[in-house]
Amino acid sequence: MEFEEKTLSRKEIYQGPIFKLVQDQVELPEGKGVAQRDLIFHNGAVCVLAVTDEQKLILVKQYRKAIELSLTKFQPESWK
């Protein structure tokens, strides 16, 4: 099942030199109502890629409201 939230409105809370803070009102999937999302937009990001002894990666697909896409996320705690 694809998870997606429809943006109903967006209010800019703060705009600075490093990041912007906005508040979205979103419609939840499957008619589950409306929710609020507080989002921070910034120009930088970090990713660490860990590899198991068997040279395998574990990936988890996750919906990211800030960019309105489902992405694959590294989930290192699942390696335990």
XYZ file of N, CA and C in Angstrom:
240
model
N 0.830 -1.181 0.000
C 0.000 0.000 0.000
C 0.876 1.248 0.000
N 0.586 2.182 -0.863
C 1.293 3.461 -0.904
C 0.675 4.388 0.133
N 1.513 5.045 0.902
C 1.065 6.003 1.906
C 1.333 7.399 1.380
N 0.323 8.253 1.411
C 0.492 9.620 0.937
C -0.470 10.522 1.682
N -0.003 11.718 1.999
C -0.844 12.722 2.639
C -1.015 13.897 1.674
N -2.254 14.367 1.522
C -2.529 15.501 0.649
C -2.435 16.782 1.472
N -1.633 17.747 0.997
C -1.502 19.027 1.683
C -2.724 19.885 1.410
N -3.402 20.303 2.476
C -4.568 21.170 2.360
C -4.181 22.639 2.455
N -3.219 22.945 3.330
C -2.746 24.324 3.474
C -1.344 24.318 4.079
N -0.631 25.417 3.880
C 0.728 25.571 4.428
C 0.868 26.987 4.975
N 1.402 27.089 6.202
C 1.651 28.372 6.846
C 3.137 28.460 7.182
N 3.814 29.499 6.702
C 5.219 29.689 7.029
C 5.321 30.286 8.423
N 6.051 29.609 9.311
C 6.208 30.043 10.695
C 7.477 30.886 10.862
N 8.553 30.453 10.199
C 9.847 31.134 10.344
C 10.661 30.932 9.076
N 11.360 32.000 8.652
C 12.294 31.913 7.528
C 13.596 32.559 7.972
N 14.655 31.768 8.044
C 15.960 32.285 8.446
C 17.006 31.972 7.402
N 18.262 32.312 7.679
C 19.319 32.075 6.703
C 19.699 30.605 6.540
N 19.377 29.771 7.529
C 19.780 28.362 7.476
C 18.602 27.427 7.231
N 17.457 27.736 7.791
C 16.304 26.849 7.614
C 14.995 27.637 7.594
N 13.941 26.942 7.155
C 12.585 27.486 7.131
C 11.686 26.513 7.879
N 10.776 27.030 8.709
C 9.823 26.214 9.453
C 8.424 26.501 8.923
N 7.700 25.448 8.541
C 6.326 25.599 8.057
C 5.410 24.641 8.803
N 4.131 24.965 8.770
C 3.120 24.115 9.384
C 2.091 23.761 8.305
N 1.936 22.472 8.032
C 0.983 21.991 7.028
C -0.232 21.370 7.701
N -1.383 21.574 7.086
C -2.577 20.818 7.421
C -2.721 19.790 6.307
N -2.814 18.509 6.673
C -2.846 17.452 5.672
C -4.072 16.567 5.843
N -4.499 16.015 4.720
C -5.578 15.030 4.721
C -4.933 13.651 4.766
N -5.319 12.868 5.758
C -4.747 11.539 5.916
C -5.351 10.568 4.903
N -4.611 9.524 4.550
C -5.131 8.548 3.589
C -6.319 7.772 4.156
N -7.070 7.199 3.255
C -8.207 6.334 3.591
C -9.263 7.040 4.448
N -9.401 8.364 4.277
C -10.427 9.107 4.990
C -10.251 9.149 6.495
N -9.017 9.059 6.977
C -8.759 9.014 8.425
C -8.678 10.393 9.065
N -9.104 11.429 8.346
C -9.171 12.753 8.941
C -8.071 13.691 8.496
N -7.872 14.729 9.321
C -6.908 15.788 9.044
C -5.891 15.806 10.177
N -4.637 16.151 9.846
C -3.580 16.224 10.851
C -2.692 17.426 10.567
N -1.910 17.810 11.564
C -0.947 18.904 11.425
C 0.449 18.313 11.324
N 1.270 18.875 10.425
C 2.668 18.469 10.274
C 3.539 19.716 10.371
N 4.525 19.683 11.255
C 5.501 20.762 11.381
C 6.762 20.311 10.658
N 7.208 21.099 9.672
C 8.311 20.694 8.811
C 9.436 21.718 8.845
N 10.672 21.216 8.799
C 11.849 22.068 8.699
C 12.513 21.772 7.360
N 12.760 22.823 6.585
C 13.474 22.697 5.324
C 14.853 23.315 5.512
N 15.881 22.597 5.099
C 17.248 23.097 5.230
C 18.060 22.664 4.022
N 19.242 23.236 3.881
C 20.055 22.992 2.682
C 21.027 21.836 2.814
N 21.148 21.220 3.968
C 22.145 20.171 4.137
C 21.537 18.876 4.637
N 22.268 17.793 4.441
C 21.830 16.484 4.922
C 23.043 15.579 5.052
N 22.879 14.506 5.816
C 23.954 13.537 6.024
C 23.385 12.141 5.853
N 24.178 11.262 5.285
C 23.780 9.856 5.160
C 24.986 8.989 5.508
N 24.755 7.990 6.339
C 25.791 7.014 6.680
C 25.313 5.680 6.141
N 26.149 5.029 5.380
C 25.797 3.745 4.791
C 26.592 2.649 5.493
N 25.867 1.782 6.199
C 26.511 0.665 6.895
C 26.261 -0.618 6.113
N 27.229 -1.515 6.154
C 27.154 -2.780 5.424
C 27.355 -3.923 6.413
N 26.521 -4.968 6.322
C 26.656 -6.118 7.220
C 27.898 -6.924 6.849
N 28.256 -7.864 7.711
C 29.386 -8.749 7.418
C 29.159 -9.540 6.131
N 27.879 -9.745 5.794
C 27.525 -10.486 4.575
C 27.410 -9.569 3.369
N 27.851 -8.306 3.520
C 27.794 -7.308 2.441
C 26.353 -7.017 2.005
N 25.418 -6.978 2.957
C 24.014 -6.693 2.671
C 23.591 -5.398 3.347
N 22.592 -4.743 2.753
C 21.977 -3.550 3.310
C 20.525 -3.861 3.637
N 20.002 -3.236 4.678
C 18.584 -3.372 5.011
C 17.937 -2.010 4.772
N 16.905 -1.981 3.930
C 16.237 -0.742 3.558
C 14.777 -0.782 3.960
N 14.248 0.375 4.383
C 12.845 0.504 4.758
C 12.251 1.657 3.964
N 11.139 1.422 3.280
C 10.473 2.484 2.530
C 9.609 3.297 3.498
N 9.749 4.637 3.436
C 9.053 5.502 4.381
C 8.576 6.761 3.678
N 7.326 7.165 3.943
C 6.790 8.404 3.379
C 7.393 9.585 4.118
N 7.922 10.560 3.379
C 8.528 11.762 3.952
C 7.686 12.970 3.556
N 6.947 13.521 4.492
C 6.031 14.622 4.216
C 6.746 15.840 3.637
N 7.943 16.149 4.134
C 8.636 17.362 3.696
C 8.858 17.409 2.187
N 9.068 16.249 1.566
C 9.263 16.218 0.113
C 8.133 15.501 -0.605
N 7.138 15.044 0.159
C 5.943 14.388 -0.359
C 6.259 13.210 -1.272
N 7.188 12.367 -0.822
C 7.572 11.154 -1.540
C 7.833 10.028 -0.550
N 7.683 8.810 -1.021
C 8.126 7.658 -0.240
C 9.569 7.380 -0.607
N 10.404 7.254 0.397
C 11.826 7.027 0.191
C 12.256 5.750 0.881
N 13.410 5.281 0.520
C 14.007 4.143 1.197
C 14.963 4.684 2.246
N 14.862 4.138 3.448
C 15.627 4.627 4.581
C 16.492 3.493 5.134
N 17.710 3.806 5.524
C 18.565 2.815 6.165
C 18.102 2.642 7.599
N 17.942 1.402 8.035
C 17.371 1.103 9.341
C 18.355 0.238 10.142
N 19.447 0.825 10.659
C 20.492 0.031 11.298
C 20.027 -0.728 12.535
N 19.023 -0.228 13.278
C 18.589 -0.960 14.465
C 17.971 -2.325 14.132
N 17.553 -2.526 12.891
C 16.977 -3.819 12.497
C 18.068 -4.872 12.263
N 19.332 -4.466 12.310
C 20.427 -5.411 12.090
C 20.768 -6.188 13.347
N 20.244 -5.799 14.492
C 20.598 -6.435 15.764
C 20.012 -7.826 15.876
